[in-house]
Amino acid sequence: MPRTRVKVCGVRDIDAALAAADAGADAVGLMFVEGSPRCISPEQGFEILANLPPLVTGVGVVQDLSVDDFSDLEQVCPAPVFQFHGSEPEKTVRACGPGVIKAFKFESETIAADLARWEAVDEVDLVLIDGSAGGEGKAFDWTALGEASQATSKLIMLAGGLTPDNVGDAIRAVRPFAVDVSSGVESAPGIKDQARIEAFCAAVRDADAG
């Protein structure tokens, strides 16, 4: 099976970013959503970006920004990829692309329509499917997603309630391109735990090998 990529989201400082990179993470998420315990300023995000090792991608996470506000943020922190984690309309996502990750909550009644909606937007390279509106650490029915995901050509990132203990089951059920973890590798909200990051990345590698 192809290797599952790993994104550690909600990184707030350089030490946590480097710990994620050292453990084998492919990407770190920089949270620019006010009210989140993981929120940082664009200036802090730029400092983290500047210290990432080669081939580790910084992903800026935003929610319901206007195109102008997004452009202002991007000028300060030009992350190579941005993740839109709100109810952004297609017009906004297109204007802020290319290279967009579009996130939305898994609902069994709407998953087919949601996948079809973003299938039609070329600027979306990857869809992130979460168990909540974001940041709540809620898992969902991975088997149902595995069946529905066959209808889209978009790459899929799986999020929501993932931990070192369950990420292997999630990968085997969905076979996503990537998995995204935040609270599942924390000792407290916003505080990343190096040992849990290492355990999470190891569990992903074990699932891929098995």
mmCIF file with all atom_site columns, C-alpha atoms in Angstrom:
data_model
loop_
_atom_site.group_PDB
_atom_site.id
_atom_site.type_symbol
_atom_site.label_atom_id
_atom_site.label_alt_id
_atom_site.label_comp_id
_atom_site.label_asym_id
_atom_site.label_entity_id
_atom_site.label_seq_id
_atom_site.pdbx_PDB_ins_code
_atom_site.Cartn_x
_atom_site.Cartn_y
_atom_site.Cartn_z
_atom_site.occupancy
_atom_site.B_iso_or_equiv
_atom_site.pdbx_formal_charge
_atom_site.auth_seq_id
_atom_site.auth_comp_id
_atom_site.auth_asym_id
_atom_site.auth_atom_id
_atom_site.pdbx_PDB_model_num
ATOM 1   C CA . MET A 1 1   ? 0.000   0.000  0.000  1.00 0.00 ? 1   MET A CA 1
ATOM 2   C CA . PRO A 1 2   ? 1.148   3.607  -0.564 1.00 0.00 ? 2   PRO A CA 1
ATOM 3   C CA . ARG A 1 3   ? 2.649   5.402  2.413  1.00 0.00 ? 3   ARG A CA 1
ATOM 4   C CA . THR A 1 4   ? 0.159   7.386  4.485  1.00 0.00 ? 4   THR A CA 1
ATOM 5   C CA . ARG A 1 5   ? 1.285   10.974 4.990  1.00 0.00 ? 5   ARG A CA 1
ATOM 6   C CA . VAL A 1 6   ? 1.106   12.554 8.444  1.00 0.00 ? 6   VAL A CA 1
ATOM 7   C CA . LYS A 1 7   ? 0.162   16.109 9.378  1.00 0.00 ? 7   LYS A CA 1
ATOM 8   C CA . VAL A 1 8   ? 0.562   17.282 12.974 1.00 0.00 ? 8   VAL A CA 1
ATOM 9   C CA . CYS A 1 9   ? -1.755  20.242 13.348 1.00 0.00 ? 9   CYS A CA 1
ATOM 10  C CA . GLY A 1 10  ? -1.965  23.063 15.843 1.00 0.00 ? 10  GLY A CA 1
ATOM 11  C CA . VAL A 1 11  ? 1.800   23.457 16.238 1.00 0.00 ? 11  VAL A CA 1
ATOM 12  C CA . ARG A 1 12  ? 2.522   26.616 18.210 1.00 0.00 ? 12  ARG A CA 1
ATOM 13  C CA . ASP A 1 13  ? 6.309   26.800 18.402 1.00 0.00 ? 13  ASP A CA 1
ATOM 14  C CA . ILE A 1 14  ? 9.521   25.760 16.704 1.00 0.00 ? 14  ILE A CA 1
ATOM 15  C CA . ASP A 1 15  ? 10.322  22.983 19.183 1.00 0.00 ? 15  ASP A CA 1
ATOM 16  C CA . ALA A 1 16  ? 6.993   21.240 18.548 1.00 0.00 ? 16  ALA A CA 1
ATOM 17  C CA . ALA A 1 17  ? 7.413   21.626 14.792 1.00 0.00 ? 17  ALA A CA 1
ATOM 18  C CA . LEU A 1 18  ? 10.876  20.087 14.878 1.00 0.00 ? 18  LEU A CA 1
ATOM 19  C CA . ALA A 1 19  ? 9.662   17.270 17.135 1.00 0.00 ? 19  ALA A CA 1
ATOM 20  C CA . ALA A 1 20  ? 6.985   16.468 14.561 1.00 0.00 ? 20  ALA A CA 1
ATOM 21  C CA . ALA A 1 21  ? 9.523   16.554 11.728 1.00 0.00 ? 21  ALA A CA 1
ATOM 22  C CA . ASP A 1 22  ? 11.969  14.358 13.632 1.00 0.00 ? 22  ASP A CA 1
ATOM 23  C CA . ALA A 1 23  ? 9.216   11.803 14.276 1.00 0.00 ? 23  ALA A CA 1
ATOM 24  C CA . GLY A 1 24  ? 8.519   11.559 10.552 1.00 0.00 ? 24  GLY A CA 1
ATOM 25  C CA . ALA A 1 25  ? 5.621   13.966 10.014 1.00 0.00 ? 25  ALA A CA 1
ATOM 26  C CA . ASP A 1 26  ? 5.283   15.262 6.472  1.00 0.00 ? 26  ASP A CA 1
ATOM 27  C CA . ALA A 1 27  ? 3.496   18.492 7.421  1.00 0.00 ? 27  ALA A CA 1
ATOM 28  C CA . VAL A 1 28  ? 2.748   20.729 10.380 1.00 0.00 ? 28  VAL A CA 1
ATOM 29  C CA . GLY A 1 29  ? -0.402  22.794 10.702 1.00 0.00 ? 29  GLY A CA 1
ATOM 30  C CA . LEU A 1 30  ? -0.267  26.441 11.755 1.00 0.00 ? 30  LEU A CA 1
ATOM 31  C CA . MET A 1 31  ? -3.579  27.499 13.258 1.00 0.00 ? 31  MET A CA 1
ATOM 32  C CA . PHE A 1 32  ? -4.786  31.001 12.395 1.00 0.00 ? 32  PHE A CA 1
ATOM 33  C CA . VAL A 1 33  ? -8.326  30.556 13.753 1.00 0.00 ? 33  VAL A CA 1
ATOM 34  C CA . GLU A 1 34  ? -9.119  32.937 16.591 1.00 0.00 ? 34  GLU A CA 1
ATOM 35  C CA . GLY A 1 35  ? -10.563 31.281 19.667 1.00 0.00 ? 35  GLY A CA 1
ATOM 36  C CA . SER A 1 36  ? -8.632  28.056 19.198 1.00 0.00 ? 36  SER A CA 1
ATOM 37  C CA . PRO A 1 37  ? -6.201  27.167 22.010 1.00 0.00 ? 37  PRO A CA 1
ATOM 38  C CA . ARG A 1 38  ? -3.724  26.464 19.222 1.00 0.00 ? 38  ARG A CA 1
ATOM 39  C CA . CYS A 1 39  ? -4.073  29.836 17.488 1.00 0.00 ? 39  CYS A CA 1
ATOM 40  C CA . ILE A 1 40  ? -0.886  31.710 16.671 1.00 0.00 ? 40  ILE A CA 1
ATOM 41  C CA . SER A 1 41  ? -0.189  34.987 14.898 1.00 0.00 ? 41  SER A CA 1
ATOM 42  C CA . PRO A 1 42  ? 0.924   35.129 11.252 1.00 0.00 ? 42  PRO A CA 1
ATOM 43  C CA . GLU A 1 43  ? 4.292   36.395 12.490 1.00 0.00 ? 43  GLU A CA 1
ATOM 44  C CA . GLN A 1 44  ? 4.710   33.339 14.735 1.00 0.00 ? 44  GLN A CA 1
ATOM 45  C CA . GLY A 1 45  ? 3.680   31.141 11.824 1.00 0.00 ? 45  GLY A CA 1
ATOM 46  C CA . PHE A 1 46  ? 6.332   32.676 9.611  1.00 0.00 ? 46  PHE A CA 1
ATOM 47  C CA . GLU A 1 47  ? 9.009   32.010 12.242 1.00 0.00 ? 47  GLU A CA 1
ATOM 48  C CA . ILE A 1 48  ? 7.993   28.349 12.384 1.00 0.00 ? 48  ILE A CA 1
ATOM 49  C CA . LEU A 1 49  ? 7.981   28.106 8.580  1.00 0.00 ? 49  LEU A CA 1
ATOM 50  C CA . ALA A 1 50  ? 11.475  29.571 8.431  1.00 0.00 ? 50  ALA A CA 1
ATOM 51  C CA . ASN A 1 51  ? 12.782  26.853 10.756 1.00 0.00 ? 51  ASN A CA 1
ATOM 52  C CA . LEU A 1 52  ? 11.195  23.795 9.173  1.00 0.00 ? 52  LEU A CA 1
ATOM 53  C CA . PRO A 1 53  ? 13.625  21.301 7.671  1.00 0.00 ? 53  PRO A CA 1
ATOM 54  C CA . PRO A 1 54  ? 13.555  20.667 3.921  1.00 0.00 ? 54  PRO A CA 1
ATOM 55  C CA . LEU A 1 55  ? 10.630  18.614 2.594  1.00 0.00 ? 55  LEU A CA 1
ATOM 56  C CA . VAL A 1 56  ? 8.433   19.245 5.635  1.00 0.00 ? 56  VAL A CA 1
ATOM 57  C CA . THR A 1 57  ? 5.450   21.342 4.601  1.00 0.00 ? 57  THR A CA 1
ATOM 58  C CA . GLY A 1 58  ? 3.855   24.128 6.605  1.00 0.00 ? 58  GLY A CA 1
ATOM 59  C CA . VAL A 1 59  ? 0.064   24.266 6.259  1.00 0.00 ? 59  VAL A CA 1
ATOM 60  C CA . GLY A 1 60  ? -1.791  27.420 7.255  1.00 0.00 ? 60  GLY A CA 1
ATOM 61  C CA . VAL A 1 61  ? -5.232  26.705 8.707  1.00 0.00 ? 61  VAL A CA 1
ATOM 62  C CA . VAL A 1 62  ? -7.882  29.406 8.264  1.00 0.00 ? 62  VAL A CA 1
ATOM 63  C CA . GLN A 1 63  ? -11.632 29.657 8.706  1.00 0.00 ? 63  GLN A CA 1
ATOM 64  C CA . ASP A 1 64  ? -14.181 31.813 6.880  1.00 0.00 ? 64  ASP A CA 1
ATOM 65  C CA . LEU A 1 65  ? -11.781 34.582 5.855  1.00 0.00 ? 65  LEU A CA 1
ATOM 66  C CA . SER A 1 66  ? -12.598 36.976 3.054  1.00 0.00 ? 66  SER A CA 1
ATOM 67  C CA . VAL A 1 67  ? -10.277 36.900 0.067  1.00 0.00 ? 67  VAL A CA 1
ATOM 68  C CA . ASP A 1 68  ? -8.769  40.220 1.174  1.00 0.00 ? 68  ASP A CA 1
ATOM 69  C CA . ASP A 1 69  ? -8.139  38.994 4.725  1.00 0.00 ? 69  ASP A CA 1
ATOM 70  C CA . PHE A 1 70  ? -6.630  35.791 3.398  1.00 0.00 ? 70  PHE A CA 1
ATOM 71  C CA . SER A 1 71  ? -4.316  37.759 1.126  1.00 0.00 ? 71  SER A CA 1
ATOM 72  C CA . ASP A 1 72  ? -3.188  39.925 4.036  1.00 0.00 ? 72  ASP A CA 1
ATOM 73  C CA . LEU A 1 73  ? -2.380  36.842 6.120  1.00 0.00 ? 73  LEU A CA 1
ATOM 74  C CA . GLU A 1 74  ? -0.613  35.119 3.240  1.00 0.00 ? 74  GLU A CA 1
ATOM 75  C CA . GLN A 1 75  ? 1.660   38.117 2.740  1.00 0.00 ? 75  GLN A CA 1
ATOM 76  C CA . VAL A 1 76  ? 2.918   37.815 6.314  1.00 0.00 ? 76  VAL A CA 1
ATOM 77  C CA . CYS A 1 77  ? 3.034   33.999 6.427  1.00 0.00 ? 77  CYS A CA 1
ATOM 78  C CA . PRO A 1 78  ? 3.276   32.583 2.885  1.00 0.00 ? 78  PRO A CA 1
ATOM 79  C CA . ALA A 1 79  ? 2.659   28.945 3.740  1.00 0.00 ? 79  ALA A CA 1
ATOM 80  C CA . PRO A 1 80  ? 2.988   26.662 0.700  1.00 0.00 ? 80  PRO A CA 1
ATOM 81  C CA . VAL A 1 81  ? -0.433  25.128 1.435  1.00 0.00 ? 81  VAL A CA 1
ATOM 82  C CA . PHE A 1 82  ? -3.541  26.537 3.101  1.00 0.00 ? 82  PHE A CA 1
ATOM 83  C CA . GLN A 1 83  ? -6.355  24.567 4.684  1.00 0.00 ? 83  GLN A CA 1
ATOM 84  C CA . PHE A 1 84  ? -9.839  26.116 4.638  1.00 0.00 ? 84  PHE A CA 1
ATOM 85  C CA . HIS A 1 85  ? -11.740 24.797 7.640  1.00 0.00 ? 85  HIS A CA 1
ATOM 86  C CA . GLY A 1 86  ? -14.961 26.769 7.553  1.00 0.00 ? 86  GLY A CA 1
ATOM 87  C CA . SER A 1 87  ? -18.040 27.194 5.402  1.00 0.00 ? 87  SER A CA 1
ATOM 88  C CA . GLU A 1 88  ? -16.196 28.980 2.607  1.00 0.00 ? 88  GLU A CA 1
ATOM 89  C CA . PRO A 1 89  ? -18.073 29.163 -0.721 1.00 0.00 ? 89  PRO A CA 1
ATOM 90  C CA . GLU A 1 90  ? -16.530 27.777 -3.879 1.00 0.00 ? 90  GLU A CA 1
ATOM 91  C CA . LYS A 1 91  ? -15.890 31.303 -5.188 1.00 0.00 ? 91  LYS A CA 1
ATOM 92  C CA . THR A 1 92  ? -13.646 32.140 -2.222 1.00 0.00 ? 92  THR A CA 1
ATOM 93  C CA . VAL A 1 93  ? -11.758 28.857 -2.387 1.00 0.00 ? 93  VAL A CA 1
ATOM 94  C CA . ARG A 1 94  ? -11.110 29.314 -6.092 1.00 0.00 ? 94  ARG A CA 1
ATOM 95  C CA . ALA A 1 95  ? -9.842  32.851 -5.545 1.00 0.00 ? 95  ALA A CA 1
ATOM 96  C CA . CYS A 1 96  ? -7.439  31.684 -2.821 1.00 0.00 ? 96  CYS A CA 1
ATOM 97  C CA . GLY A 1 97  ? -6.087  28.675 -4.741 1.00 0.00 ? 97  GLY A CA 1
ATOM 98  C CA . PRO A 1 98  ? -4.418  26.722 -6.100 1.00 0.00 ? 98  PRO A CA 1
ATOM 99  C CA . GLY A 1 99  ? -3.061  24.180 -3.645 1.00 0.00 ? 99  GLY A CA 1
ATOM 100 C CA . VAL A 1 100 ? -6.015  24.268 -1.251 1.00 0.00 ? 100 VAL A CA 1
ATOM 101 C CA . ILE A 1 101 ? -7.005  21.700 1.361  1.00 0.00 ? 101 ILE A CA 1
ATOM 102 C CA . LYS A 1 102 ? -10.769 21.946 1.919  1.00 0.00 ? 102 LYS A CA 1
ATOM 103 C CA . ALA A 1 103 ? -12.049 20.556 5.198  1.00 0.00 ? 103 ALA A CA 1
ATOM 104 C CA . PHE A 1 104 ? -15.584 19.582 6.123  1.00 0.00 ? 104 PHE A CA 1
ATOM 105 C CA . LYS A 1 105 ? -17.392 17.481 8.697  1.00 0.00 ? 105 LYS A CA 1
ATOM 106 C CA . PHE A 1 106 ? -18.419 13.925 7.900  1.00 0.00 ? 106 PHE A CA 1
ATOM 107 C CA . GLU A 1 107 ? -22.177 13.450 7.824  1.00 0.00 ? 107 GLU A CA 1
ATOM 108 C CA . SER A 1 108 ? -23.503 10.202 6.380  1.00 0.00 ? 108 SER A CA 1
ATOM 109 C CA . GLU A 1 109 ? -26.459 12.013 4.803  1.00 0.00 ? 109 GLU A CA 1
ATOM 110 C CA . THR A 1 110 ? -24.344 14.630 3.011  1.00 0.00 ? 110 THR A CA 1
ATOM 111 C CA . ILE A 1 111 ? -20.933 13.042 2.411  1.00 0.00 ? 111 ILE A CA 1
ATOM 112 C CA . ALA A 1 112 ? -21.693 12.160 -1.223 1.00 0.00 ? 112 ALA A CA 1
ATOM 113 C CA . ALA A 1 113 ? -22.864 15.704 -2.003 1.00 0.00 ? 113 ALA A CA 1
ATOM 114 C CA . ASP A 1 114 ? -19.914 17.260 -0.165 1.00 0.00 ? 114 ASP A CA 1
ATOM 115 C CA . LEU A 1 115 ? -17.411 15.150 -2.073 1.00 0.00 ? 115 LEU A CA 1
ATOM 116 C CA . ALA A 1 116 ? -19.110 15.990 -5.381 1.00 0.00 ? 116 ALA A CA 1
ATOM 117 C CA . ARG A 1 117 ? -19.148 19.698 -4.518 1.00 0.00 ? 117 ARG A CA 1
ATOM 118 C CA . TRP A 1 118 ? -15.398 19.923 -4.036 1.00 0.00 ? 118 TRP A CA 1
ATOM 119 C CA . GLU A 1 119 ? -14.622 17.450 -6.806 1.00 0.00 ? 119 GLU A CA 1
ATOM 120 C CA . ALA A 1 120 ? -15.706 20.209 -9.169 1.00 0.00 ? 120 ALA A CA 1
ATOM 121 C CA . VAL A 1 121 ? -13.247 22.790 -7.778 1.00 0.00 ? 121 VAL A CA 1
ATOM 122 C CA . ASP A 1 122 ? -9.861  22.410 -9.458 1.00 0.00 ? 122 ASP A CA 1
ATOM 123 C CA . GLU A 1 123 ? -8.110  24.566 -6.870 1.00 0.00 ? 123 GLU A CA 1
ATOM 124 C CA . VAL A 1 124 ? -8.810  21.933 -4.192 1.00 0.00 ? 124 VAL A CA 1
ATOM 125 C CA . ASP A 1 125 ? -6.011  19.369 -4.220 1.00 0.00 ? 125 ASP A CA 1
ATOM 126 C CA . LEU A 1 126 ? -7.091  17.468 -1.134 1.00 0.00 ? 126 LEU A CA 1
ATOM 127 C CA . VAL A 1 127 ? -10.215 17.160 1.008  1.00 0.00 ? 127 VAL A CA 1
ATOM 128 C CA . LEU A 1 128 ? -9.917  16.840 4.783  1.00 0.00 ? 128 LEU A CA 1
ATOM 129 C CA . ILE A 1 129 ? -12.803 14.976 6.346  1.00 0.00 ? 129 ILE A CA 1
ATOM 130 C CA . ASP A 1 130 ? -13.260 15.584 10.052 1.00 0.00 ? 130 ASP A CA 1
ATOM 131 C CA . GLY A 1 131 ? -15.492 14.235 12.785 1.00 0.00 ? 131 GLY A CA 1
ATOM 132 C CA . SER A 1 132 ? -16.482 17.755 13.842 1.00 0.00 ? 132 SER A CA 1
ATOM 133 C CA . ALA A 1 133 ? -16.341 21.311 12.592 1.00 0.00 ? 133 ALA A CA 1
ATOM 134 C CA . GLY A 1 134 ? -12.690 21.178 13.628 1.00 0.00 ? 134 GLY A CA 1
ATOM 135 C CA . GLY A 1 135 ? -10.498 20.923 16.683 1.00 0.00 ? 135 GLY A CA 1
ATOM 136 C CA . GLU A 1 136 ? -12.917 18.913 18.821 1.00 0.00 ? 136 GLU A CA 1
ATOM 137 C CA . GLY A 1 137 ? -11.219 15.534 18.575 1.00 0.00 ? 137 GLY A CA 1
ATOM 138 C CA . LYS A 1 138 ? -14.359 13.625 17.555 1.00 0.00 ? 138 LYS A CA 1
ATOM 139 C CA . ALA A 1 139 ? -14.074 10.388 15.603 1.00 0.00 ? 139 ALA A CA 1
ATOM 140 C CA . PHE A 1 140 ? -16.709 9.098  13.176 1.00 0.00 ? 140 PHE A CA 1
ATOM 141 C CA . ASP A 1 141 ? -17.662 6.025  11.152 1.00 0.00 ? 141 ASP A CA 1
ATOM 142 C CA . TRP A 1 142 ? -14.504 5.428  9.149  1.00 0.00 ? 142 TRP A CA 1
ATOM 143 C CA . THR A 1 143 ? -16.022 2.431  7.343  1.00 0.00 ? 143 THR A CA 1
ATOM 144 C CA . ALA A 1 144 ? -18.816 4.578  5.910  1.00 0.00 ? 144 ALA A CA 1
ATOM 145 C CA . LEU A 1 145 ? -16.268 7.082  4.643  1.00 0.00 ? 145 LEU A CA 1
ATOM 146 C CA . GLY A 1 146 ? -14.198 4.330  3.088  1.00 0.00 ? 146 GLY A CA 1
ATOM 147 C CA . GLU A 1 147 ? -17.170 3.335  0.947  1.00 0.00 ? 147 GLU A CA 1
ATOM 148 C CA . ALA A 1 148 ? -18.170 6.891  0.017  1.00 0.00 ? 148 ALA A CA 1
ATOM 149 C CA . SER A 1 149 ? -14.636 8.006  -0.841 1.00 0.00 ? 149 SER A CA 1
ATOM 150 C CA . GLN A 1 150 ? -14.608 5.777  -3.910 1.00 0.00 ? 150 GLN A CA 1
ATOM 151 C CA . ALA A 1 151 ? -16.743 8.414  -5.665 1.00 0.00 ? 151 ALA A CA 1
ATOM 152 C CA . THR A 1 152 ? -14.082 11.135 -5.694 1.00 0.00 ? 152 THR A CA 1
ATOM 153 C CA . SER A 1 153 ? -10.735 11.537 -7.412 1.00 0.00 ? 153 SER A CA 1
ATOM 154 C CA . LYS A 1 154 ? -9.544  14.001 -4.768 1.00 0.00 ? 154 LYS A CA 1
ATOM 155 C CA . LEU A 1 155 ? -6.914  12.906 -2.293 1.00 0.00 ? 155 LEU A CA 1
ATOM 156 C CA . ILE A 1 156 ? -8.376  12.388 1.185  1.00 0.00 ? 156 ILE A CA 1
ATOM 157 C CA . MET A 1 157 ? -6.966  13.427 4.539  1.00 0.00 ? 157 MET A CA 1
ATOM 158 C CA . LEU A 1 158 ? -8.619  11.871 7.564  1.00 0.00 ? 158 LEU A CA 1
ATOM 159 C CA . ALA A 1 159 ? -9.032  13.812 10.828 1.00 0.00 ? 159 ALA A CA 1
ATOM 160 C CA . GLY A 1 160 ? -11.079 13.742 13.995 1.00 0.00 ? 160 GLY A CA 1
ATOM 161 C CA . GLY A 1 161 ? -10.304 11.918 17.207 1.00 0.00 ? 161 GLY A CA 1
ATOM 162 C CA . LEU A 1 162 ? -7.202  10.180 15.876 1.00 0.00 ? 162 LEU A CA 1
ATOM 163 C CA . THR A 1 163 ? -4.683  8.937  18.437 1.00 0.00 ? 163 THR A CA 1
ATOM 164 C CA . PRO A 1 164 ? -1.700  6.580  18.457 1.00 0.00 ? 164 PRO A CA 1
ATOM 165 C CA . ASP A 1 165 ? -4.130  3.859  19.587 1.00 0.00 ? 165 ASP A CA 1
ATOM 166 C CA . ASN A 1 166 ? -6.733  4.135  16.818 1.00 0.00 ? 166 ASN A CA 1
ATOM 167 C CA . VAL A 1 167 ? -5.006  5.625  13.780 1.00 0.00 ? 167 VAL A CA 1
ATOM 168 C CA . GLY A 1 168 ? -4.087  2.162  12.491 1.00 0.00 ? 168 GLY A CA 1
ATOM 169 C CA . ASP A 1 169 ? -7.748  1.114  12.432 1.00 0.00 ? 169 ASP A CA 1
ATOM 170 C CA . ALA A 1 170 ? -8.677  4.365  10.665 1.00 0.00 ? 170 ALA A CA 1
ATOM 171 C CA . ILE A 1 171 ? -6.042  3.833  7.984  1.00 0.00 ? 171 ILE A CA 1
ATOM 172 C CA . ARG A 1 172 ? -7.132  0.266  7.354  1.00 0.00 ? 172 ARG A CA 1
ATOM 173 C CA . ALA A 1 173 ? -10.787 1.353  7.031  1.00 0.00 ? 173 ALA A CA 1
ATOM 174 C CA . VAL A 1 174 ? -10.274 4.325  4.705  1.00 0.00 ? 174 VAL A CA 1
ATOM 175 C CA . ARG A 1 175 ? -6.784  4.005  3.186  1.00 0.00 ? 175 ARG A CA 1
ATOM 176 C CA . PRO A 1 176 ? -6.478  7.800  3.065  1.00 0.00 ? 176 PRO A CA 1
ATOM 177 C CA . PHE A 1 177 ? -3.680  9.738  1.422  1.00 0.00 ? 177 PHE A CA 1
ATOM 178 C CA . ALA A 1 178 ? -2.960  11.398 4.769  1.00 0.00 ? 178 ALA A CA 1
ATOM 179 C CA . VAL A 1 179 ? -4.008  11.571 8.413  1.00 0.00 ? 179 VAL A CA 1
ATOM 180 C CA . ASP A 1 180 ? -4.215  14.715 10.529 1.00 0.00 ? 180 ASP A CA 1
ATOM 181 C CA . VAL A 1 181 ? -3.744  14.787 14.302 1.00 0.00 ? 181 VAL A CA 1
ATOM 182 C CA . SER A 1 182 ? -3.859  17.554 16.876 1.00 0.00 ? 182 SER A CA 1
ATOM 183 C CA . SER A 1 183 ? -5.425  16.866 20.284 1.00 0.00 ? 183 SER A CA 1
ATOM 184 C CA . GLY A 1 184 ? -4.491  13.187 19.987 1.00 0.00 ? 184 GLY A CA 1
ATOM 185 C CA . VAL A 1 185 ? -0.819  14.040 20.487 1.00 0.00 ? 185 VAL A CA 1
ATOM 186 C CA . GLU A 1 186 ? -1.226  16.630 23.237 1.00 0.00 ? 186 GLU A CA 1
ATOM 187 C CA . SER A 1 187 ? -0.684  16.557 26.991 1.00 0.00 ? 187 SER A CA 1
ATOM 188 C CA . ALA A 1 188 ? -3.059  19.558 27.341 1.00 0.00 ? 188 ALA A CA 1
ATOM 189 C CA . PRO A 1 189 ? -4.937  21.724 24.813 1.00 0.00 ? 189 PRO A CA 1
ATOM 190 C CA . GLY A 1 190 ? -2.322  23.314 22.573 1.00 0.00 ? 190 GLY A CA 1
ATOM 191 C CA . ILE A 1 191 ? 0.630   21.527 24.221 1.00 0.00 ? 191 ILE A CA 1
ATOM 192 C CA . LYS A 1 192 ? 2.185   18.917 21.947 1.00 0.00 ? 192 LYS A CA 1
ATOM 193 C CA . ASP A 1 193 ? 3.710   15.817 23.545 1.00 0.00 ? 193 ASP A CA 1
ATOM 194 C CA . GLN A 1 194 ? 6.825   14.544 21.767 1.00 0.00 ? 194 GLN A CA 1
ATOM 195 C CA . ALA A 1 195 ? 6.370   10.947 22.911 1.00 0.00 ? 195 ALA A CA 1
ATOM 196 C CA . ARG A 1 196 ? 2.791   10.864 21.630 1.00 0.00 ? 196 ARG A CA 1
ATOM 197 C CA . ILE A 1 197 ? 3.844   12.382 18.303 1.00 0.00 ? 197 ILE A CA 1
ATOM 198 C CA . GLU A 1 198 ? 6.482   9.676  17.938 1.00 0.00 ? 198 GLU A CA 1
ATOM 199 C CA . ALA A 1 199 ? 3.957   6.981  18.875 1.00 0.00 ? 199 ALA A CA 1
ATOM 200 C CA . PHE A 1 200 ? 1.432   8.325  16.375 1.00 0.00 ? 200 PHE A CA 1
ATOM 201 C CA . CYS A 1 201 ? 3.913   8.359  13.495 1.00 0.00 ? 201 CYS A CA 1
ATOM 202 C CA . ALA A 1 202 ? 5.092   4.858  14.419 1.00 0.00 ? 202 ALA A CA 1
ATOM 203 C CA . ALA A 1 203 ? 1.499   3.604  14.445 1.00 0.00 ? 203 ALA A CA 1
ATOM 204 C CA . VAL A 1 204 ? 0.961   5.026  10.946 1.00 0.00 ? 204 VAL A CA 1
ATOM 205 C CA . ARG A 1 205 ? 4.065   3.255  9.678  1.00 0.00 ? 205 ARG A CA 1
ATOM 206 C CA . ASP A 1 206 ? 2.924   -0.005 11.287 1.00 0.00 ? 206 ASP A CA 1
ATOM 207 C CA . ALA A 1 207 ? -0.491  0.280  9.614  1.00 0.00 ? 207 ALA A CA 1
ATOM 208 C CA . ASP A 1 208 ? 1.117   0.877  6.238  1.00 0.00 ? 208 ASP A CA 1
ATOM 209 C CA . ALA A 1 209 ? 3.407   -2.111 6.698  1.00 0.00 ? 209 ALA A CA 1
ATOM 210 C CA . GLY A 1 210 ? 0.546   -4.384 7.712  1.00 0.00 ? 210 GLY A CA 1
#
